[in-house]
Amino acid sequence: MIRKGYSDGPFGQIHWRLVEPEETPSEPDLYCLHPAPFSGLAFTQILPFLARRRRVIAPDFPGHGGSDRFKTEPSILEYSTAMRAVAADLSGAAPVDIMGFHTGNLVAVEMALANDSPVRKLALVDVPAYDSETRKSLLFKMGRPFQITPDIQCLNAAWHRGMTGRLESHGLDRCFALFAEQLRHGNGMHAAFHASFSYDVEARLPLVDRPSLIMATQSGLLQPTRRAAQLMPQARLIERLDIKRGVLDQGAQHTAQEILPFLDEDIL
């Protein structure tokens, strides 16, 4: 069962979803950080597979999902600060593990780099580690505030991201839920894109000193994910090119099967 709640953060209340294992947790809490422009809703299919001997929490970034509204041009650092507030509220001073997906990977990295970080391990799936020129182009195309107009065509991109682009792997009801979740952001719908494409991956990823697993699937982020592994020389790269869509839905069990053994390994 997925339980929902709120934590107070530096930018307002943060909404989260939490799944507990059937037995008493014996492993660190796992925080799942979502892709742009969605919310922790993206993880609802994989949460039960991950909740083996650990609590699993999927928060919504500020301005996303059920969290309080936020600025239209935020930073990865600001998202990270809010996520650390959630971890402090729910996990106290205990070590925690982080799973990221797309934009959530960059927030995970920034959490690991914070002073007195509680992060023990990182599991990063499909990392948007684009080169600087590509980031600049994507920031211009996708990172500007969403313009709401009376013309329903302004929702075409959101409809494709949530519905037509995922229908085969997610099913109609799930796709419609993902489409609708984007609309809750209002003119902040593109905020997480702005944060992602203005983040300096070349400067930040090489600084990560936590045990890290990078998982690449057969997606448009295959090459950027391989690049992330090059930027993080201590990271372990695995490629699951058989997973071509629905990493957190259709491929949820396979994704969890790659992540859990890594999290369960002893740190030498």
PDB file of C-alpha atoms in Angstrom:
ATOM      1  CA  MET A   1       0.000   0.000   0.000  1.00  0.00           C
ATOM      2  CA  ILE A   2       1.255   3.471  -0.869  1.00  0.00           C
ATOM      3  CA  ARG A   3       0.942   5.983   1.960  1.00  0.00           C
ATOM      4  CA  LYS A   4       1.013   9.711   1.208  1.00  0.00           C
ATOM      5  CA  GLY A   5       2.089  12.656   3.336  1.00  0.00           C
ATOM      6  CA  TYR A   6       3.859  15.990   3.515  1.00  0.00           C
ATOM      7  CA  SER A   7       7.110  17.337   4.916  1.00  0.00           C
ATOM      8  CA  ASP A   8       7.944  20.971   5.525  1.00  0.00           C
ATOM      9  CA  GLY A   9      10.743  22.204   3.288  1.00  0.00           C
ATOM     10  CA  PRO A  10      12.601  25.447   2.644  1.00  0.00           C
ATOM     11  CA  PHE A  11      10.253  26.296  -0.250  1.00  0.00           C
ATOM     12  CA  GLY A  12       6.956  25.121   1.232  1.00  0.00           C
ATOM     13  CA  GLN A  13       5.389  21.726   1.809  1.00  0.00           C
ATOM     14  CA  ILE A  14       6.743  18.713  -0.064  1.00  0.00           C
ATOM     15  CA  HIS A  15       4.356  15.897  -0.967  1.00  0.00           C
ATOM     16  CA  TRP A  16       5.626  12.317  -0.900  1.00  0.00           C
ATOM     17  CA  ARG A  17       4.561   8.693  -1.412  1.00  0.00           C
ATOM     18  CA  LEU A  18       5.917   5.946   0.847  1.00  0.00           C
ATOM     19  CA  VAL A  19       5.862   2.154   0.701  1.00  0.00           C
ATOM     20  CA  GLU A  20       6.980   0.011   3.627  1.00  0.00           C
ATOM     21  CA  PRO A  21       8.182  -3.602   3.427  1.00  0.00           C
ATOM     22  CA  GLU A  22       6.104  -6.374   4.946  1.00  0.00           C
ATOM     23  CA  GLU A  23       8.828  -7.087   7.498  1.00  0.00           C
ATOM     24  CA  THR A  24      10.658  -4.622   9.751  1.00  0.00           C
ATOM     25  CA  PRO A  25      13.032  -2.542   7.578  1.00  0.00           C
ATOM     26  CA  SER A  26      16.658  -3.632   7.863  1.00  0.00           C
ATOM     27  CA  GLU A  27      18.193  -1.494   5.087  1.00  0.00           C
ATOM     28  CA  PRO A  28      18.508   2.287   4.657  1.00  0.00           C
ATOM     29  CA  ASP A  29      15.533   4.205   3.334  1.00  0.00           C
ATOM     30  CA  LEU A  30      15.533   4.588  -0.454  1.00  0.00           C
ATOM     31  CA  TYR A  31      14.447   7.906  -1.975  1.00  0.00           C
ATOM     32  CA  CYS A  32      13.276   7.881  -5.610  1.00  0.00           C
ATOM     33  CA  LEU A  33      13.688  11.175  -7.466  1.00  0.00           C
ATOM     34  CA  HIS A  34      11.461  11.725 -10.451  1.00  0.00           C
ATOM     35  CA  PRO A  35      11.936  12.844 -14.073  1.00  0.00           C
ATOM     36  CA  ALA A  36      10.810  16.139 -15.604  1.00  0.00           C
ATOM     37  CA  PRO A  37       8.045  17.209 -15.925  1.00  0.00           C
ATOM     38  CA  PHE A  38       6.269  14.645 -13.761  1.00  0.00           C
ATOM     39  CA  SER A  39       6.312  13.831 -10.025  1.00  0.00           C
ATOM     40  CA  GLY A  40       6.733  10.911  -7.662  1.00  0.00           C
ATOM     41  CA  LEU A  41       3.713   9.434  -9.452  1.00  0.00           C
ATOM     42  CA  ALA A  42       6.231   8.152 -12.020  1.00  0.00           C
ATOM     43  CA  PHE A  43       7.471   5.576  -9.463  1.00  0.00           C
ATOM     44  CA  THR A  44       4.193   4.072  -8.271  1.00  0.00           C
ATOM     45  CA  GLN A  45       4.596   0.887 -10.361  1.00  0.00           C
ATOM     46  CA  ILE A  46       8.158   0.171  -9.246  1.00  0.00           C
ATOM     47  CA  LEU A  47       7.835   1.108  -5.560  1.00  0.00           C
ATOM     48  CA  PRO A  48       6.548  -2.334  -4.445  1.00  0.00           C
ATOM     49  CA  PHE A  49       9.433  -4.078  -6.237  1.00  0.00           C
ATOM     50  CA  LEU A  50      11.965  -1.844  -4.467  1.00  0.00           C
ATOM     51  CA  ALA A  51      10.430  -2.126  -0.992  1.00  0.00           C
ATOM     52  CA  ARG A  52      12.333  -5.253   0.020  1.00  0.00           C
ATOM     53  CA  ARG A  53      13.723  -4.849   3.542  1.00  0.00           C
ATOM     54  CA  ARG A  54      13.595  -1.048   3.140  1.00  0.00           C
ATOM     55  CA  ARG A  55      11.171   1.840   3.107  1.00  0.00           C
ATOM     56  CA  VAL A  56      10.905   3.543  -0.284  1.00  0.00           C
ATOM     57  CA  ILE A  57       9.899   7.207  -0.576  1.00  0.00           C
ATOM     58  CA  ALA A  58       9.068   9.108  -3.774  1.00  0.00           C
ATOM     59  CA  PRO A  59       8.825  12.878  -3.110  1.00  0.00           C
ATOM     60  CA  ASP A  60       7.565  15.531  -5.525  1.00  0.00           C
ATOM     61  CA  PHE A  61      10.000  18.350  -6.298  1.00  0.00           C
ATOM     62  CA  PRO A  62       8.885  21.857  -5.303  1.00  0.00           C
ATOM     63  CA  GLY A  63       6.321  23.049  -7.836  1.00  0.00           C
ATOM     64  CA  HIS A  64       5.514  19.484  -8.950  1.00  0.00           C
ATOM     65  CA  GLY A  65       2.791  17.002  -8.116  1.00  0.00           C
ATOM     66  CA  GLY A  66       1.260  17.722  -4.719  1.00  0.00           C
ATOM     67  CA  SER A  67       4.095  19.939  -3.485  1.00  0.00           C
ATOM     68  CA  ASP A  68       3.620  23.685  -3.074  1.00  0.00           C
ATOM     69  CA  ARG A  69       4.018  25.928  -6.115  1.00  0.00           C
ATOM     70  CA  PHE A  70       7.540  27.153  -6.853  1.00  0.00           C
ATOM     71  CA  LYS A  71       9.391  29.376  -9.300  1.00  0.00           C
ATOM     72  CA  THR A  72       9.361  28.655 -13.038  1.00  0.00           C
ATOM     73  CA  GLU A  73      13.162  28.647 -13.342  1.00  0.00           C
ATOM     74  CA  PRO A  74      14.529  26.692 -10.371  1.00  0.00           C
ATOM     75  CA  SER A  75      17.900  24.996  -9.986  1.00  0.00           C
ATOM     76  CA  ILE A  76      18.965  21.431  -9.292  1.00  0.00           C
ATOM     77  CA  LEU A  77      20.555  22.736  -6.081  1.00  0.00           C
ATOM     78  CA  GLU A  78      17.191  24.074  -4.890  1.00  0.00           C
ATOM     79  CA  TYR A  79      15.487  20.770  -5.622  1.00  0.00           C
ATOM     80  CA  SER A  80      18.295  19.008  -3.768  1.00  0.00           C
ATOM     81  CA  THR A  81      17.889  21.248  -0.737  1.00  0.00           C
ATOM     82  CA  ALA A  82      14.174  20.437  -0.617  1.00  0.00           C
ATOM     83  CA  MET A  83      14.784  16.687  -0.972  1.00  0.00           C
ATOM     84  CA  ARG A  84      17.326  16.742   1.853  1.00  0.00           C
ATOM     85  CA  ALA A  85      14.688  18.381   4.044  1.00  0.00           C
ATOM     86  CA  VAL A  86      12.332  15.477   3.308  1.00  0.00           C
ATOM     87  CA  ALA A  87      15.061  12.950   4.117  1.00  0.00           C
ATOM     88  CA  ALA A  88      15.824  14.729   7.392  1.00  0.00           C
ATOM     89  CA  ASP A  89      12.125  14.688   8.291  1.00  0.00           C
ATOM     90  CA  LEU A  90      11.437  11.037   7.442  1.00  0.00           C
ATOM     91  CA  SER A  91      14.830   9.389   8.032  1.00  0.00           C
ATOM     92  CA  GLY A  92      16.440  11.668  10.608  1.00  0.00           C
ATOM     93  CA  ALA A  93      20.224  11.472  10.654  1.00  0.00           C
ATOM     94  CA  ALA A  94      20.312   7.895   9.318  1.00  0.00           C
ATOM     95  CA  PRO A  95      22.102   7.094   6.044  1.00  0.00           C
ATOM     96  CA  VAL A  96      19.861   6.935   2.971  1.00  0.00           C
ATOM     97  CA  ASP A  97      20.145   5.624  -0.568  1.00  0.00           C
ATOM     98  CA  ILE A  98      18.950   7.487  -3.651  1.00  0.00           C
ATOM     99  CA  MET A  99      17.520   6.265  -6.935  1.00  0.00           C
ATOM    100  CA  GLY A 100      17.196   8.793  -9.723  1.00  0.00           C
ATOM    101  CA  PHE A 101      15.570   8.718 -13.132  1.00  0.00           C
ATOM    102  CA  HIS A 102      16.275  11.310 -15.847  1.00  0.00           C
ATOM    103  CA  THR A 103      16.247  14.733 -14.078  1.00  0.00           C
ATOM    104  CA  GLY A 104      16.101  13.008 -10.698  1.00  0.00           C
ATOM    105  CA  ASN A 105      19.642  11.722 -11.255  1.00  0.00           C
ATOM    106  CA  LEU A 106      21.047  15.244 -11.179  1.00  0.00           C
ATOM    107  CA  VAL A 107      19.190  16.012  -7.959  1.00  0.00           C
ATOM    108  CA  ALA A 108      20.583  12.773  -6.513  1.00  0.00           C
ATOM    109  CA  VAL A 109      24.129  13.836  -7.431  1.00  0.00           C
ATOM    110  CA  GLU A 110      23.679  17.220  -5.800  1.00  0.00           C
ATOM    111  CA  MET A 111      22.316  15.588  -2.638  1.00  0.00           C
ATOM    112  CA  ALA A 112      25.411  13.405  -2.471  1.00  0.00           C
ATOM    113  CA  LEU A 113      27.697  16.436  -2.845  1.00  0.00           C
ATOM    114  CA  ALA A 114      26.125  18.455  -0.023  1.00  0.00           C
ATOM    115  CA  ASN A 115      28.039  19.059   3.184  1.00  0.00           C
ATOM    116  CA  ASP A 116      27.204  16.414   5.797  1.00  0.00           C
ATOM    117  CA  SER A 117      25.248  14.495   3.180  1.00  0.00           C
ATOM    118  CA  PRO A 118      23.364  11.432   4.490  1.00  0.00           C
ATOM    119  CA  VAL A 119      23.595   9.740   1.072  1.00  0.00           C
ATOM    120  CA  ARG A 120      25.197   6.284   1.211  1.00  0.00           C
ATOM    121  CA  LYS A 121      24.714   5.014  -2.372  1.00  0.00           C
ATOM    122  CA  LEU A 122      23.365   6.289  -5.694  1.00  0.00           C
ATOM    123  CA  ALA A 123      21.484   4.273  -8.313  1.00  0.00           C
ATOM    124  CA  LEU A 124      21.127   6.408 -11.446  1.00  0.00           C
ATOM    125  CA  VAL A 125      18.947   5.265 -14.357  1.00  0.00           C
ATOM    126  CA  ASP A 126      19.133   7.002 -17.770  1.00  0.00           C
ATOM    127  CA  VAL A 127      21.167  10.102 -16.928  1.00  0.00           C
ATOM    128  CA  PRO A 128      20.750  13.347 -18.971  1.00  0.00           C
ATOM    129  CA  ALA A 129      24.498  14.071 -19.026  1.00  0.00           C
ATOM    130  CA  TYR A 130      24.356  16.006 -22.290  1.00  0.00           C
ATOM    131  CA  ASP A 131      27.325  18.066 -23.467  1.00  0.00           C
ATOM    132  CA  SER A 132      27.178  21.814 -22.910  1.00  0.00           C
ATOM    133  CA  GLU A 133      26.064  22.710 -26.448  1.00  0.00           C
ATOM    134  CA  THR A 134      23.210  20.214 -26.370  1.00  0.00           C
ATOM    135  CA  ARG A 135      22.136  21.453 -22.936  1.00  0.00           C
ATOM    136  CA  LYS A 136      22.112  25.022 -24.219  1.00  0.00           C
ATOM    137  CA  SER A 137      19.886  24.031 -27.137  1.00  0.00           C
ATOM    138  CA  LEU A 138      17.518  22.005 -24.958  1.00  0.00           C
ATOM    139  CA  LEU A 139      17.322  24.793 -22.397  1.00  0.00           C
ATOM    140  CA  PHE A 140      16.140  27.167 -25.120  1.00  0.00           C
ATOM    141  CA  LYS A 141      13.629  24.665 -26.544  1.00  0.00           C
ATOM    142  CA  MET A 142      12.251  23.155 -23.348  1.00  0.00           C
ATOM    143  CA  GLY A 143      13.392  25.160 -20.340  1.00  0.00           C
ATOM    144  CA  ARG A 144      11.381  28.345 -20.717  1.00  0.00           C
ATOM    145  CA  PRO A 145       8.205  28.913 -18.650  1.00  0.00           C
ATOM    146  CA  PHE A 146       5.163  27.189 -20.121  1.00  0.00           C
ATOM    147  CA  GLN A 147       2.802  29.591 -21.808  1.00  0.00           C
ATOM    148  CA  ILE A 148      -0.852  28.904 -21.036  1.00  0.00           C
ATOM    149  CA  THR A 149      -3.180  30.052 -23.836  1.00  0.00           C
ATOM    150  CA  PRO A 150      -6.907  29.616 -24.620  1.00  0.00           C
ATOM    151  CA  ASP A 151      -5.861  27.418 -27.545  1.00  0.00           C
ATOM    152  CA  ILE A 152      -5.848  23.757 -26.508  1.00  0.00           C
ATOM    153  CA  GLN A 153      -2.906  23.193 -28.854  1.00  0.00           C
ATOM    154  CA  CYS A 154      -0.669  24.632 -26.153  1.00  0.00           C
ATOM    155  CA  LEU A 155      -1.055  21.207 -24.474  1.00  0.00           C
ATOM    156  CA  ASN A 156       0.171  19.220 -27.491  1.00  0.00           C
ATOM    157  CA  ALA A 157       3.640  18.583 -26.072  1.00  0.00           C
ATOM    158  CA  ALA A 158       2.272  17.497 -22.687  1.00  0.00           C
ATOM    159  CA  TRP A 159      -0.246  15.222 -24.420  1.00  0.00           C
ATOM    160  CA  HIS A 160       2.529  13.536 -26.376  1.00  0.00           C
ATOM    161  CA  ARG A 161       4.809  13.151 -23.330  1.00  0.00           C
ATOM    162  CA  GLY A 162       2.072  11.680 -21.174  1.00  0.00           C
ATOM    163  CA  MET A 163      -0.202   9.935 -23.667  1.00  0.00           C
ATOM    164  CA  THR A 164       0.761   9.164 -27.256  1.00  0.00           C
ATOM    165  CA  GLY A 165       4.456   8.682 -26.538  1.00  0.00           C
ATOM    166  CA  ARG A 166       3.771   6.081 -23.817  1.00  0.00           C
ATOM    167  CA  LEU A 167       0.510   4.394 -24.747  1.00  0.00           C
ATOM    168  CA  GLU A 168       2.026   1.110 -25.928  1.00  0.00           C
ATOM    169  CA  SER A 169       4.050   0.527 -22.765  1.00  0.00           C
ATOM    170  CA  HIS A 170       1.907   2.176 -20.083  1.00  0.00           C
ATOM    171  CA  GLY A 171      -1.755   1.656 -20.986  1.00  0.00           C
ATOM    172  CA  LEU A 172      -4.488   4.237 -21.354  1.00  0.00           C
ATOM    173  CA  ASP A 173      -5.303   4.950 -17.696  1.00  0.00           C
ATOM    174  CA  ARG A 174      -1.673   5.265 -16.639  1.00  0.00           C
ATOM    175  CA  CYS A 175      -0.893   7.532 -19.590  1.00  0.00           C
ATOM    176  CA  PHE A 176      -3.802   9.825 -18.819  1.00  0.00           C
ATOM    177  CA  ALA A 177      -2.693  10.087 -15.175  1.00  0.00           C
ATOM    178  CA  LEU A 178       0.812  11.113 -16.297  1.00  0.00           C
ATOM    179  CA  PHE A 179      -0.617  13.641 -18.744  1.00  0.00           C
ATOM    180  CA  ALA A 180      -2.827  15.191 -16.067  1.00  0.00           C
ATOM    181  CA  GLU A 181       0.003  15.268 -13.519  1.00  0.00           C
ATOM    182  CA  GLN A 182       1.957  17.668 -15.723  1.00  0.00           C
ATOM    183  CA  LEU A 183      -0.936  20.119 -15.846  1.00  0.00           C
ATOM    184  CA  ARG A 184      -0.833  20.619 -12.087  1.00  0.00           C
ATOM    185  CA  HIS A 185       2.379  22.629 -12.565  1.00  0.00           C
ATOM    186  CA  GLY A 186       0.614  25.375 -14.541  1.00  0.00           C
ATOM    187  CA  ASN A 187       3.186  27.729 -16.068  1.00  0.00           C
ATOM    188  CA  GLY A 188       5.854  25.839 -14.107  1.00  0.00           C
ATOM    189  CA  MET A 189       5.363  22.727 -16.248  1.00  0.00           C
ATOM    190  CA  HIS A 190       8.827  23.131 -17.781  1.00  0.00           C
ATOM    191  CA  ALA A 191      10.581  24.114 -14.536  1.00  0.00           C
ATOM    192  CA  ALA A 192      12.430  20.830 -14.038  1.00  0.00           C
ATOM    193  CA  PHE A 193      13.627  20.971 -17.657  1.00  0.00           C
ATOM    194  CA  HIS A 194      15.117  24.384 -16.888  1.00  0.00           C
ATOM    195  CA  ALA A 195      16.858  22.987 -13.810  1.00  0.00           C
ATOM    196  CA  SER A 196      18.198  19.964 -15.682  1.00  0.00           C
ATOM    197  CA  PHE A 197      19.510  21.730 -18.771  1.00  0.00           C
ATOM    198  CA  SER A 198      21.169  24.537 -16.795  1.00  0.00           C
ATOM    199  CA  TYR A 199      23.072  22.076 -14.571  1.00  0.00           C
ATOM    200  CA  ASP A 200      26.847  21.805 -15.102  1.00  0.00           C
ATOM    201  CA  VAL A 201      27.319  18.051 -15.306  1.00  0.00           C
ATOM    202  CA  GLU A 202      31.000  18.348 -16.283  1.00  0.00           C
ATOM    203  CA  ALA A 203      31.792  20.217 -13.075  1.00  0.00           C
ATOM    204  CA  ARG A 204      29.610  18.261 -10.657  1.00  0.00           C
ATOM    205  CA  LEU A 205      29.492  14.577 -11.641  1.00  0.00           C
ATOM    206  CA  PRO A 206      33.264  13.955 -11.298  1.00  0.00           C
ATOM    207  CA  LEU A 207      33.067  15.081  -7.649  1.00  0.00           C
ATOM    208  CA  VAL A 208      30.811  12.228  -6.554  1.00  0.00           C
ATOM    209  CA  ASP A 209      32.619   9.904  -4.143  1.00  0.00           C
ATOM    210  CA  ARG A 210      29.711   7.661  -3.102  1.00  0.00           C
ATOM    211  CA  PRO A 211      29.314   4.118  -4.476  1.00  0.00           C
ATOM    212  CA  SER A 212      27.249   4.624  -7.619  1.00  0.00           C
ATOM    213  CA  LEU A 213      25.478   2.398 -10.114  1.00  0.00           C
ATOM    214  CA  ILE A 214      24.597   3.852 -13.522  1.00  0.00           C
ATOM    215  CA  MET A 215      22.029   1.914 -15.526  1.00  0.00           C
ATOM    216  CA  ALA A 216      21.560   2.601 -19.231  1.00  0.00           C
ATOM    217  CA  THR A 217      18.549   1.414 -21.195  1.00  0.00           C
ATOM    218  CA  GLN A 218      17.780   1.503 -24.914  1.00  0.00           C
ATOM    219  CA  SER A 219      16.436   5.044 -24.930  1.00  0.00           C
ATOM    220  CA  GLY A 220      17.251   8.509 -26.189  1.00  0.00           C
ATOM    221  CA  LEU A 221      19.464   8.899 -23.121  1.00  0.00           C
ATOM    222  CA  LEU A 222      21.716   5.937 -23.917  1.00  0.00           C
ATOM    223  CA  GLN A 223      24.703   8.008 -25.044  1.00  0.00           C
ATOM    224  CA  PRO A 224      24.312  10.709 -22.342  1.00  0.00           C
ATOM    225  CA  THR A 225      24.136   7.920 -19.739  1.00  0.00           C
ATOM    226  CA  ARG A 226      27.345   6.383 -21.028  1.00  0.00           C
ATOM    227  CA  ARG A 227      28.866   9.860 -20.842  1.00  0.00           C
ATOM    228  CA  ALA A 228      27.775  10.128 -17.209  1.00  0.00           C
ATOM    229  CA  ALA A 229      29.698   6.937 -16.453  1.00  0.00           C
ATOM    230  CA  GLN A 230      32.797   8.488 -18.033  1.00  0.00           C
ATOM    231  CA  LEU A 231      32.375  11.628 -15.935  1.00  0.00           C
ATOM    232  CA  MET A 232      32.003   9.551 -12.756  1.00  0.00           C
ATOM    233  CA  PRO A 233      35.080   7.295 -12.895  1.00  0.00           C
ATOM    234  CA  GLN A 234      34.135   5.449  -9.698  1.00  0.00           C
ATOM    235  CA  ALA A 235      30.652   4.571 -10.981  1.00  0.00           C
ATOM    236  CA  ARG A 236      29.701   1.116 -12.220  1.00  0.00           C
ATOM    237  CA  LEU A 237      27.912   1.113 -15.591  1.00  0.00           C
ATOM    238  CA  ILE A 238      25.444  -1.575 -16.551  1.00  0.00           C
ATOM    239  CA  GLU A 239      23.526  -1.624 -19.823  1.00  0.00           C
ATOM    240  CA  ARG A 240      20.079  -3.170 -20.186  1.00  0.00           C
ATOM    241  CA  LEU A 241      19.471  -2.607 -23.865  1.00  0.00           C
ATOM    242  CA  ASP A 242      16.618  -5.097 -23.767  1.00  0.00           C
ATOM    243  CA  ILE A 243      14.608  -2.480 -21.842  1.00  0.00           C
ATOM    244  CA  LYS A 244      13.372  -0.174 -24.569  1.00  0.00           C
ATOM    245  CA  ARG A 245      10.451   1.612 -22.905  1.00  0.00           C
ATOM    246  CA  GLY A 246       8.559   1.833 -19.638  1.00  0.00           C
ATOM    247  CA  VAL A 247      11.632   1.602 -17.404  1.00  0.00           C
ATOM    248  CA  LEU A 248       9.561   2.328 -14.284  1.00  0.00           C
ATOM    249  CA  ASP A 249       6.382   0.637 -15.536  1.00  0.00           C
ATOM    250  CA  GLN A 250       6.591  -2.201 -18.053  1.00  0.00           C
ATOM    251  CA  GLY A 251      10.235  -2.757 -17.091  1.00  0.00           C
ATOM    252  CA  ALA A 252       9.789  -2.057 -13.376  1.00  0.00           C
ATOM    253  CA  GLN A 253      10.670  -5.539 -12.123  1.00  0.00           C
ATOM    254  CA  HIS A 254      13.781  -5.791 -14.316  1.00  0.00           C
ATOM    255  CA  THR A 255      14.939  -2.325 -13.240  1.00  0.00           C
ATOM    256  CA  ALA A 256      14.495  -3.213  -9.569  1.00  0.00           C
ATOM    257  CA  GLN A 257      16.401  -6.466 -10.081  1.00  0.00           C
ATOM    258  CA  GLU A 258      19.440  -4.481 -11.214  1.00  0.00           C
ATOM    259  CA  ILE A 259      19.263  -1.880  -8.445  1.00  0.00           C
ATOM    260  CA  LEU A 260      18.551  -3.964  -5.335  1.00  0.00           C
ATOM    261  CA  PRO A 261      21.665  -6.211  -5.453  1.00  0.00           C
ATOM    262  CA  PHE A 262      23.828  -3.092  -5.747  1.00  0.00           C
ATOM    263  CA  LEU A 263      22.126  -1.456  -2.760  1.00  0.00           C
ATOM    264  CA  ASP A 264      22.465  -4.647  -0.733  1.00  0.00           C
ATOM    265  CA  GLU A 265      26.211  -4.978  -1.294  1.00  0.00           C
ATOM    266  CA  ASP A 266      28.446  -4.205   1.665  1.00  0.00           C
ATOM    267  CA  ILE A 267      30.525  -1.059   1.335  1.00  0.00           C
ATOM    268  CA  LEU A 268      34.201  -1.933   1.582  1.00  0.00           C
TER     269      LEU A 268
END
